[in-house]
PDB file of C-alpha atoms and ligand atoms in Angstrom:
ATOM      1  CA  MET J   1      64.033 -58.059   3.044  1.00  0.00           C
ATOM      2  CA  ASP J   2      61.085 -56.034   4.028  1.00  0.00           C
ATOM      3  CA  ILE J   3      61.683 -55.889   8.191  1.00  0.00           C
ATOM      4  CA  ARG J   4      58.984 -55.096  10.517  1.00  0.00           C
ATOM      5  CA  LYS J   5      59.687 -54.555  13.713  1.00  0.00           C
ATOM      6  CA  ALA J   6      57.945 -54.662  16.968  1.00  0.00           C
ATOM      7  CA  PRO J   7      58.652 -54.358  20.998  1.00  0.00           C
ATOM      8  CA  ASP J   8      57.421 -57.515  21.945  1.00  0.00           C
ATOM      9  CA  PRO J   9      55.935 -60.920  21.210  1.00  0.00           C
ATOM     10  CA  HIS J  10      52.407 -59.427  21.155  1.00  0.00           C
ATOM     11  CA  ALA J  11      52.467 -56.722  19.188  1.00  0.00           C
ATOM     12  CA  LEU J  12      54.905 -58.683  16.761  1.00  0.00           C
ATOM     13  CA  ALA J  13      51.667 -61.512  16.567  1.00  0.00           C
ATOM     14  CA  ARG J  14      48.988 -58.439  16.595  1.00  0.00           C
ATOM     15  CA  GLN J  15      50.889 -56.854  13.396  1.00  0.00           C
ATOM     16  CA  ALA J  16      51.585 -59.707  11.441  1.00  0.00           C
ATOM     17  CA  ALA J  17      47.520 -61.125  12.105  1.00  0.00           C
ATOM     18  CA  GLU J  18      46.862 -57.535  10.477  1.00  0.00           C
ATOM     19  CA  TYR J  19      48.707 -57.824   7.813  1.00  0.00           C
ATOM     20  CA  ILE J  20      48.185 -61.655   7.018  1.00  0.00           C
ATOM     21  CA  ALA J  21      44.308 -60.405   6.912  1.00  0.00           C
ATOM     22  CA  GLU J  22      45.183 -57.764   4.782  1.00  0.00           C
ATOM     23  CA  ARG J  23      46.694 -59.570   2.342  1.00  0.00           C
ATOM     24  CA  ILE J  24      43.994 -62.571   1.924  1.00  0.00           C
ATOM     25  CA  ALA J  25      41.696 -60.131   1.541  1.00  0.00           C
ATOM     26  CA  ALA J  26      43.670 -59.016  -1.247  1.00  0.00           C
ATOM     27  CA  VAL J  27      44.020 -62.479  -2.623  1.00  0.00           C
ATOM     28  CA  LEU J  28      39.937 -62.805  -2.413  1.00  0.00           C
ATOM     29  CA  SER J  29      39.767 -59.565  -4.004  1.00  0.00           C
ATOM     30  CA  GLN J  30      41.601 -61.380  -6.756  1.00  0.00           C
ATOM     31  CA  ARG J  31      40.213 -64.625  -6.685  1.00  0.00           C
ATOM     32  CA  GLU J  32      37.598 -67.091  -5.872  1.00  0.00           C
ATOM     33  CA  HIS J  33      40.023 -69.086  -2.630  1.00  0.00           C
ATOM     34  CA  CYS J  34      42.962 -68.348  -0.993  1.00  0.00           C
ATOM     35  CA  HIS J  35      45.823 -70.765  -0.534  1.00  0.00           C
ATOM     36  CA  LEU J  36      47.454 -69.824   3.080  1.00  0.00           C
ATOM     37  CA  ALA J  37      50.568 -72.568   3.990  1.00  0.00           C
ATOM     38  CA  LEU J  38      50.867 -71.924   7.833  1.00  0.00           C
ATOM     39  CA  ALA J  39      53.958 -72.364   9.487  1.00  0.00           C
ATOM     40  CA  GLY J  40      54.858 -74.450  12.409  1.00  0.00           C
ATOM     41  CA  GLY J  41      56.594 -74.243  15.883  1.00  0.00           C
ATOM     42  CA  ASN J  42      55.537 -72.168  18.855  1.00  0.00           C
ATOM     43  CA  THR J  43      56.411 -68.617  17.395  1.00  0.00           C
ATOM     44  CA  PRO J  44      53.112 -68.194  14.842  1.00  0.00           C
ATOM     45  CA  ARG J  45      50.616 -69.790  17.666  1.00  0.00           C
ATOM     46  CA  ALA J  46      49.804 -66.217  19.475  1.00  0.00           C
ATOM     47  CA  LEU J  47      49.375 -64.810  15.833  1.00  0.00           C
ATOM     48  CA  TYR J  48      46.688 -67.951  15.054  1.00  0.00           C
ATOM     49  CA  ALA J  49      45.097 -67.164  17.877  1.00  0.00           C
ATOM     50  CA  LEU J  50      44.385 -63.602  16.873  1.00  0.00           C
ATOM     51  CA  LEU J  51      43.540 -64.736  13.582  1.00  0.00           C
ATOM     52  CA  ARG J  52      40.783 -66.615  14.653  1.00  0.00           C
ATOM     53  CA  GLY J  53      38.531 -63.838  16.049  1.00  0.00           C
ATOM     54  CA  MET J  54      39.314 -61.938  13.270  1.00  0.00           C
ATOM     55  CA  ASP J  55      36.401 -62.070  10.454  1.00  0.00           C
ATOM     56  CA  LEU J  56      37.815 -63.413   7.475  1.00  0.00           C
ATOM     57  CA  SER J  57      35.917 -65.152   4.925  1.00  0.00           C
ATOM     58  CA  TRP J  58      36.665 -68.472   5.722  1.00  0.00           C
ATOM     59  CA  SER J  59      34.439 -70.445   3.508  1.00  0.00           C
ATOM     60  CA  ARG J  60      36.983 -69.095   0.650  1.00  0.00           C
ATOM     61  CA  LEU J  61      40.022 -69.993   2.942  1.00  0.00           C
ATOM     62  CA  HIS J  62      42.091 -73.482   2.099  1.00  0.00           C
ATOM     63  CA  PHE J  63      44.982 -74.212   4.868  1.00  0.00           C
ATOM     64  CA  TRP J  64      47.958 -75.629   3.842  1.00  0.00           C
ATOM     65  CA  PHE J  65      50.935 -76.171   5.610  1.00  0.00           C
ATOM     66  CA  SER J  66      54.951 -75.368   5.287  1.00  0.00           C
ATOM     67  CA  ASP J  67      55.787 -78.850   7.485  1.00  0.00           C
ATOM     68  CA  GLU J  68      55.315 -81.254   9.344  1.00  0.00           C
ATOM     69  CA  ARG J  69      56.893 -83.535  12.014  1.00  0.00           C
ATOM     70  CA  CYS J  70      56.136 -87.398  11.072  1.00  0.00           C
ATOM     71  CA  LEU J  71      55.057 -88.220  14.140  1.00  0.00           C
ATOM     72  CA  PRO J  72      51.444 -90.285  14.433  1.00  0.00           C
ATOM     73  CA  ALA J  73      48.265 -88.233  13.405  1.00  0.00           C
ATOM     74  CA  GLY J  74      46.959 -86.736  16.171  1.00  0.00           C
ATOM     75  CA  ASP J  75      49.675 -86.241  18.112  1.00  0.00           C
ATOM     76  CA  ALA J  76      50.483 -82.937  20.093  1.00  0.00           C
ATOM     77  CA  GLN J  77      53.940 -82.292  18.386  1.00  0.00           C
ATOM     78  CA  ARG J  78      52.155 -82.701  15.033  1.00  0.00           C
ATOM     79  CA  ASN J  79      51.893 -78.612  13.593  1.00  0.00           C
ATOM     80  CA  ASP J  80      48.557 -79.845  12.223  1.00  0.00           C
ATOM     81  CA  THR J  81      47.352 -80.145  15.630  1.00  0.00           C
ATOM     82  CA  MET J  82      48.222 -77.051  16.914  1.00  0.00           C
ATOM     83  CA  VAL J  83      46.466 -75.514  14.376  1.00  0.00           C
ATOM     84  CA  LYS J  84      43.550 -77.114  14.761  1.00  0.00           C
ATOM     85  CA  GLU J  85      43.959 -76.659  17.931  1.00  0.00           C
ATOM     86  CA  VAL J  86      44.816 -72.634  18.466  1.00  0.00           C
ATOM     87  CA  LEU J  87      43.209 -71.400  14.497  1.00  0.00           C
ATOM     88  CA  LEU J  88      40.480 -73.951  13.694  1.00  0.00           C
ATOM     89  CA  ALA J  89      39.234 -74.471  16.742  1.00  0.00           C
ATOM     90  CA  GLY J  90      35.374 -74.600  16.801  1.00  0.00           C
ATOM     91  CA  LEU J  91      35.429 -73.498  12.942  1.00  0.00           C
ATOM     92  CA  PRO J  92      32.816 -75.303  10.948  1.00  0.00           C
ATOM     93  CA  LEU J  93      35.699 -75.739   8.426  1.00  0.00           C
ATOM     94  CA  PRO J  94      35.156 -78.325   5.320  1.00  0.00           C
ATOM     95  CA  GLN J  95      37.496 -81.337   5.644  1.00  0.00           C
ATOM     96  CA  ALA J  96      38.168 -80.226   1.880  1.00  0.00           C
ATOM     97  CA  GLN J  97      39.851 -76.901   3.280  1.00  0.00           C
ATOM     98  CA  LEU J  98      42.102 -78.276   5.405  1.00  0.00           C
ATOM     99  CA  HIS J  99      45.063 -79.628   3.739  1.00  0.00           C
ATOM    100  CA  SER J 100      46.848 -81.916   6.419  1.00  0.00           C
ATOM    101  CA  ILE J 101      50.487 -83.566   5.368  1.00  0.00           C
ATOM    102  CA  THR J 102      50.034 -86.977   6.134  1.00  0.00           C
ATOM    103  CA  ALA J 103      53.447 -87.443   8.182  1.00  0.00           C
ATOM    104  CA  GLU J 104      52.142 -90.459   9.871  1.00  0.00           C
ATOM    105  CA  LEU J 105      53.247 -92.120   6.574  1.00  0.00           C
ATOM    106  CA  GLY J 106      56.961 -91.084   6.494  1.00  0.00           C
ATOM    107  CA  PRO J 107      58.482 -88.973   4.888  1.00  0.00           C
ATOM    108  CA  GLU J 108      58.345 -89.980   1.416  1.00  0.00           C
ATOM    109  CA  ALA J 109      55.365 -91.344   0.913  1.00  0.00           C
ATOM    110  CA  ALA J 110      53.908 -88.099   2.865  1.00  0.00           C
ATOM    111  CA  ALA J 111      55.793 -85.955   0.473  1.00  0.00           C
ATOM    112  CA  GLN J 112      54.807 -87.705  -2.364  1.00  0.00           C
ATOM    113  CA  GLN J 113      51.388 -87.414  -1.736  1.00  0.00           C
ATOM    114  CA  TYR J 114      51.488 -83.910  -1.157  1.00  0.00           C
ATOM    115  CA  THR J 115      53.137 -83.119  -4.050  1.00  0.00           C
ATOM    116  CA  LYS J 116      50.382 -84.655  -5.675  1.00  0.00           C
ATOM    117  CA  GLU J 117      47.927 -82.915  -3.445  1.00  0.00           C
ATOM    118  CA  LEU J 118      49.593 -79.688  -4.089  1.00  0.00           C
ATOM    119  CA  SER J 119      49.313 -79.943  -8.072  1.00  0.00           C
ATOM    120  CA  HIS J 120      46.354 -79.444  -8.031  1.00  0.00           C
ATOM    121  CA  ILE J 121      46.636 -75.859  -7.788  1.00  0.00           C
ATOM    122  CA  GLU J 122      48.451 -73.284  -9.752  1.00  0.00           C
ATOM    123  CA  ARG J 123      50.646 -71.930  -6.062  1.00  0.00           C
ATOM    124  CA  LEU J 124      50.169 -70.817  -2.634  1.00  0.00           C
ATOM    125  CA  ASP J 125      49.527 -67.542  -2.586  1.00  0.00           C
ATOM    126  CA  ILE J 126      50.899 -66.891   0.792  1.00  0.00           C
ATOM    127  CA  VAL J 127      53.154 -69.014   2.755  1.00  0.00           C
ATOM    128  CA  LEU J 128      54.019 -68.317   6.332  1.00  0.00           C
ATOM    129  CA  LEU J 129      57.044 -68.992   8.037  1.00  0.00           C
ATOM    130  CA  GLY J 130      58.877 -69.227  11.147  1.00  0.00           C
ATOM    131  CA  LEU J 131      62.638 -68.916  11.761  1.00  0.00           C
ATOM    132  CA  GLY J 132      65.016 -71.360  13.387  1.00  0.00           C
ATOM    133  CA  GLU J 133      68.133 -70.472  15.480  1.00  0.00           C
ATOM    134  CA  ASP J 134      70.099 -72.594  13.116  1.00  0.00           C
ATOM    135  CA  GLY J 135      68.821 -70.831   9.888  1.00  0.00           C
ATOM    136  CA  HIS J 136      66.075 -73.124   9.141  1.00  0.00           C
ATOM    137  CA  THR J 137      62.728 -72.137   8.022  1.00  0.00           C
ATOM    138  CA  ALA J 138      59.934 -74.619   7.407  1.00  0.00           C
ATOM    139  CA  SER J 139      61.654 -78.459   7.907  1.00  0.00           C
ATOM    140  CA  LEU J 140      64.291 -76.761   5.066  1.00  0.00           C
ATOM    141  CA  PHE J 141      67.750 -77.178   7.408  1.00  0.00           C
ATOM    142  CA  PRO J 142      71.034 -76.120   6.667  1.00  0.00           C
ATOM    143  CA  ASP J 143      73.271 -78.505   4.490  1.00  0.00           C
ATOM    144  CA  ASN J 144      70.203 -81.450   4.272  1.00  0.00           C
ATOM    145  CA  SER J 145      69.596 -82.850   0.952  1.00  0.00           C
ATOM    146  CA  ALA J 146      66.025 -81.513   0.794  1.00  0.00           C
ATOM    147  CA  LEU J 147      67.320 -77.859   0.625  1.00  0.00           C
ATOM    148  CA  ALA J 148      68.118 -79.536  -3.282  1.00  0.00           C
ATOM    149  CA  MET J 149      65.297 -81.492  -3.648  1.00  0.00           C
ATOM    150  CA  GLN J 150      62.739 -80.119  -6.352  1.00  0.00           C
ATOM    151  CA  ASN J 151      58.953 -81.049  -5.854  1.00  0.00           C
ATOM    152  CA  ARG J 152      56.804 -78.977  -4.262  1.00  0.00           C
ATOM    153  CA  ALA J 153      56.864 -81.097  -1.062  1.00  0.00           C
ATOM    154  CA  VAL J 154      59.883 -82.990   0.372  1.00  0.00           C
ATOM    155  CA  PRO J 155      61.320 -85.583   1.921  1.00  0.00           C
ATOM    156  CA  VAL J 156      63.250 -84.261   4.918  1.00  0.00           C
ATOM    157  CA  HIS J 157      65.833 -86.847   7.167  1.00  0.00           C
ATOM    158  CA  HIS J 158      68.049 -86.279   9.480  1.00  0.00           C
ATOM    159  CA  ALA J 159      66.438 -83.626  11.135  1.00  0.00           C
ATOM    160  CA  PRO J 160      68.623 -81.296  13.894  1.00  0.00           C
ATOM    161  CA  LYS J 161      65.264 -80.315  15.331  1.00  0.00           C
ATOM    162  CA  PRO J 162      62.888 -83.528  16.967  1.00  0.00           C
ATOM    163  CA  PRO J 163      61.636 -85.202  15.006  1.00  0.00           C
ATOM    164  CA  ALA J 164      64.349 -86.646  12.768  1.00  0.00           C
ATOM    165  CA  GLN J 165      62.159 -87.190  10.045  1.00  0.00           C
ATOM    166  CA  ARG J 166      59.866 -84.502   8.552  1.00  0.00           C
ATOM    167  CA  VAL J 167      58.095 -82.837   5.239  1.00  0.00           C
ATOM    168  CA  SER J 168      58.246 -79.864   4.083  1.00  0.00           C
ATOM    169  CA  LEU J 169      57.760 -77.569   1.500  1.00  0.00           C
ATOM    170  CA  SER J 170      60.395 -77.161  -1.268  1.00  0.00           C
ATOM    171  CA  LEU J 171      62.410 -74.438  -1.622  1.00  0.00           C
ATOM    172  CA  ASN J 172      61.227 -74.120  -5.237  1.00  0.00           C
ATOM    173  CA  CYS J 173      57.394 -74.364  -3.964  1.00  0.00           C
ATOM    174  CA  ILE J 174      58.189 -71.169  -1.354  1.00  0.00           C
ATOM    175  CA  ARG J 175      59.658 -69.178  -3.485  1.00  0.00           C
ATOM    176  CA  GLU J 176      56.721 -69.636  -6.574  1.00  0.00           C
ATOM    177  CA  ALA J 177      54.174 -68.888  -4.192  1.00  0.00           C
ATOM    178  CA  ASP J 178      52.860 -65.147  -4.228  1.00  0.00           C
ATOM    179  CA  GLU J 179      53.659 -63.877  -0.601  1.00  0.00           C
ATOM    180  CA  ARG J 180      56.180 -64.777   1.989  1.00  0.00           C
ATOM    181  CA  VAL J 181      56.278 -64.209   5.746  1.00  0.00           C
ATOM    182  CA  VAL J 182      58.375 -64.691   8.305  1.00  0.00           C
ATOM    183  CA  ILE J 183      58.071 -64.345  11.876  1.00  0.00           C
ATOM    184  CA  ALA J 184      60.753 -64.576  13.974  1.00  0.00           C
ATOM    185  CA  ALA J 185      60.563 -63.725  17.976  1.00  0.00           C
ATOM    186  CA  GLY J 186      63.065 -64.119  20.742  1.00  0.00           C
ATOM    187  CA  LYS J 187      66.646 -63.312  21.361  1.00  0.00           C
ATOM    188  CA  GLU J 188      67.783 -66.469  20.416  1.00  0.00           C
ATOM    189  CA  LYS J 189      66.968 -65.828  16.856  1.00  0.00           C
ATOM    190  CA  ARG J 190      69.434 -62.751  16.862  1.00  0.00           C
ATOM    191  CA  GLU J 191      72.342 -65.243  16.193  1.00  0.00           C
ATOM    192  CA  ALA J 192      70.602 -66.191  12.710  1.00  0.00           C
ATOM    193  CA  LEU J 193      68.826 -62.832  11.823  1.00  0.00           C
ATOM    194  CA  ALA J 194      72.593 -61.247  11.818  1.00  0.00           C
ATOM    195  CA  ARG J 195      73.887 -64.350   9.853  1.00  0.00           C
ATOM    196  CA  ILE J 196      71.031 -63.583   7.007  1.00  0.00           C
ATOM    197  CA  LEU J 197      71.584 -59.680   7.521  1.00  0.00           C
ATOM    198  CA  ALA J 198      75.360 -60.623   6.798  1.00  0.00           C
ATOM    199  CA  GLY J 199      74.102 -62.281   3.481  1.00  0.00           C
ATOM    200  CA  GLU J 200      75.085 -65.622   5.044  1.00  0.00           C
ATOM    201  CA  GLU J 201      72.846 -68.539   2.923  1.00  0.00           C
ATOM    202  CA  VAL J 202      71.206 -69.940   5.339  1.00  0.00           C
ATOM    203  CA  PRO J 203      67.735 -71.919   4.447  1.00  0.00           C
ATOM    204  CA  ALA J 204      65.922 -68.535   5.328  1.00  0.00           C
ATOM    205  CA  ALA J 205      67.986 -66.529   3.474  1.00  0.00           C
ATOM    206  CA  MET J 206      66.925 -68.742   0.264  1.00  0.00           C
ATOM    207  CA  ILE J 207      63.253 -68.000   0.125  1.00  0.00           C
ATOM    208  CA  GLY J 208      63.325 -65.005  -2.127  1.00  0.00           C
ATOM    209  CA  GLU J 209      61.524 -61.900  -1.087  1.00  0.00           C
ATOM    210  CA  ALA J 210      59.451 -61.845   1.964  1.00  0.00           C
ATOM    211  CA  VAL J 211      58.155 -59.121   5.051  1.00  0.00           C
ATOM    212  CA  TRP J 212      59.240 -60.096   8.162  1.00  0.00           C
ATOM    213  CA  PHE J 213      57.838 -59.486  11.222  1.00  0.00           C
ATOM    214  CA  VAL J 214      60.989 -59.640  13.982  1.00  0.00           C
ATOM    215  CA  ASP J 215      60.981 -58.569  17.441  1.00  0.00           C
ATOM    216  CA  GLU J 216      63.011 -56.055  19.688  1.00  0.00           C
ATOM    217  CA  ALA J 217      64.858 -58.817  20.887  1.00  0.00           C
ATOM    218  CA  ALA J 218      65.354 -61.001  17.582  1.00  0.00           C
ATOM    219  CA  ILE J 219      66.987 -57.955  15.999  1.00  0.00           C
ATOM    220  CA  ALA J 220      68.301 -55.939  18.690  1.00  0.00           C
ATOM    221  CA  GLY J 221      71.728 -54.187  17.887  1.00  0.00           C
ATOM    222  CA  LEU J 222      71.492 -55.892  14.740  1.00  0.00           C
ATOM    223  CA  CYS J 223      71.225 -52.441  12.585  1.00  0.00           C
ATOM    224  CA  GLY J 224      74.783 -51.540  13.038  1.00  0.00           C
ATOM    225  CA  GLU J 225      76.105 -54.514  11.300  1.00  0.00           C
ATOM    226  CA  ALA J 226      73.532 -53.964   8.085  1.00  0.00           C
ATOM    227  CA  PRO J 227      72.727 -50.145   8.112  1.00  0.00           C
ATOM    228  CA  THR J 228      71.397 -50.570   4.491  1.00  0.00           C
ATOM    229  CA  GLN J 229      69.178 -53.287   5.389  1.00  0.00           C
ATOM    230  CA  CYS J 230      67.703 -51.671   8.795  1.00  0.00           C
ATOM    231  CA  GLN J 231      66.278 -48.873   6.562  1.00  0.00           C
ATOM    232  CA  GLN J 232      63.737 -50.758   6.140  1.00  0.00           C
ATOM    233  CA  ILE J 233      62.519 -51.510   9.261  1.00  0.00           C
ATOM    234  CA  ARG J 234      59.651 -50.371  10.190  1.00  0.00           C
ATOM    235  CA  ALA J 235      57.854 -50.174  13.595  1.00  0.00           C
TER     236      ALA J 235
HETATM  237  C1  LIG A 301      58.558 -76.974  12.774  1.00  0.00           C
HETATM  238  C2  LIG A 301      58.784 -75.625  12.746  1.00  0.00           C
HETATM  239  C3  LIG A 301      60.049 -75.326  12.134  1.00  0.00           C
HETATM  240  C4  LIG A 301      59.935 -73.752  13.135  1.00  0.00           C
HETATM  241  C5  LIG A 301      61.374 -73.131  13.243  1.00  0.00           C
HETATM  242  C6  LIG A 301      60.880 -72.052  14.245  1.00  0.00           C
HETATM  243  O1  LIG A 301      58.108 -78.040  12.825  1.00  0.00           O
HETATM  244  O2  LIG A 301      59.706 -77.673  13.583  1.00  0.00           O
HETATM  245  O3  LIG A 301      58.105 -75.325  11.189  1.00  0.00           O
HETATM  246  O4  LIG A 301      60.395 -74.673  10.881  1.00  0.00           O
HETATM  247  O5  LIG A 301      58.875 -72.633  12.746  1.00  0.00           O
HETATM  248  O6  LIG A 301      61.855 -74.401  14.118  1.00  0.00           O
HETATM  249  O7  LIG A 301      60.122 -72.406  16.051  1.00  0.00           O
HETATM  250  P1  LIG A 301      59.674 -72.099  17.057  1.00  0.00           P
HETATM  251  O8  LIG A 301      59.117 -70.776  16.407  1.00  0.00           O
HETATM  252  O9  LIG A 301      58.792 -72.875  18.400  1.00  0.00           O
HETATM  253  O10 LIG A 301      60.868 -70.995  17.240  1.00  0.00           O
END
């Protein structure tokens, strides 16, 4: 774990936005397009608003989703609705560069469709993920059958965080990506981070190497329990 600590959620959003912009530029220095999978939830909103104001090579960016909630298209609680409102607002991004999950079709049909769409790329370049209080990431929840599924996109049932039906990138798809970036802010995430630092195999600990952007509240006092890990914390 490469853990980068920020004093507060705003600094975290800024640090993570700058890092992602750097990584996008690095990918585009090697390849025509950069395929970036976006995290859902609330934590990335501030980061997306900052990215929106940056001079990115938008015409060469493809946006995918790390997961989606099986709700009607356009529903305010969908992750793609948030992304369209915060990251892509007012951007003339061609439809072909925004790869929404058709979660309105239900978990199985949407996961199958997304797996087919993902088969058109070699792999994702950057996968952005959040962290749930129970150690979930994307829509991969502890002890959920989706964790063992192999396709690039998998159907999720019985998610403890509503809605219960979702679609998620699989562990395979997340691991095969070139890079993973995890963001976690607030004291609510501290217990999950403590379990991960203690070596517990929660889903967020199973994604492979990643750069973790955390704020002080999320990591507070954990260094004592895992000094080796904390050596990697860079303010
Ligand atoms: C979702 C998310 C989920 C999220 C975490 C953290 O659709 O709910 O993709 O994995 O990233 O639950 O959520 P917050 O950022 O809102 O704390």
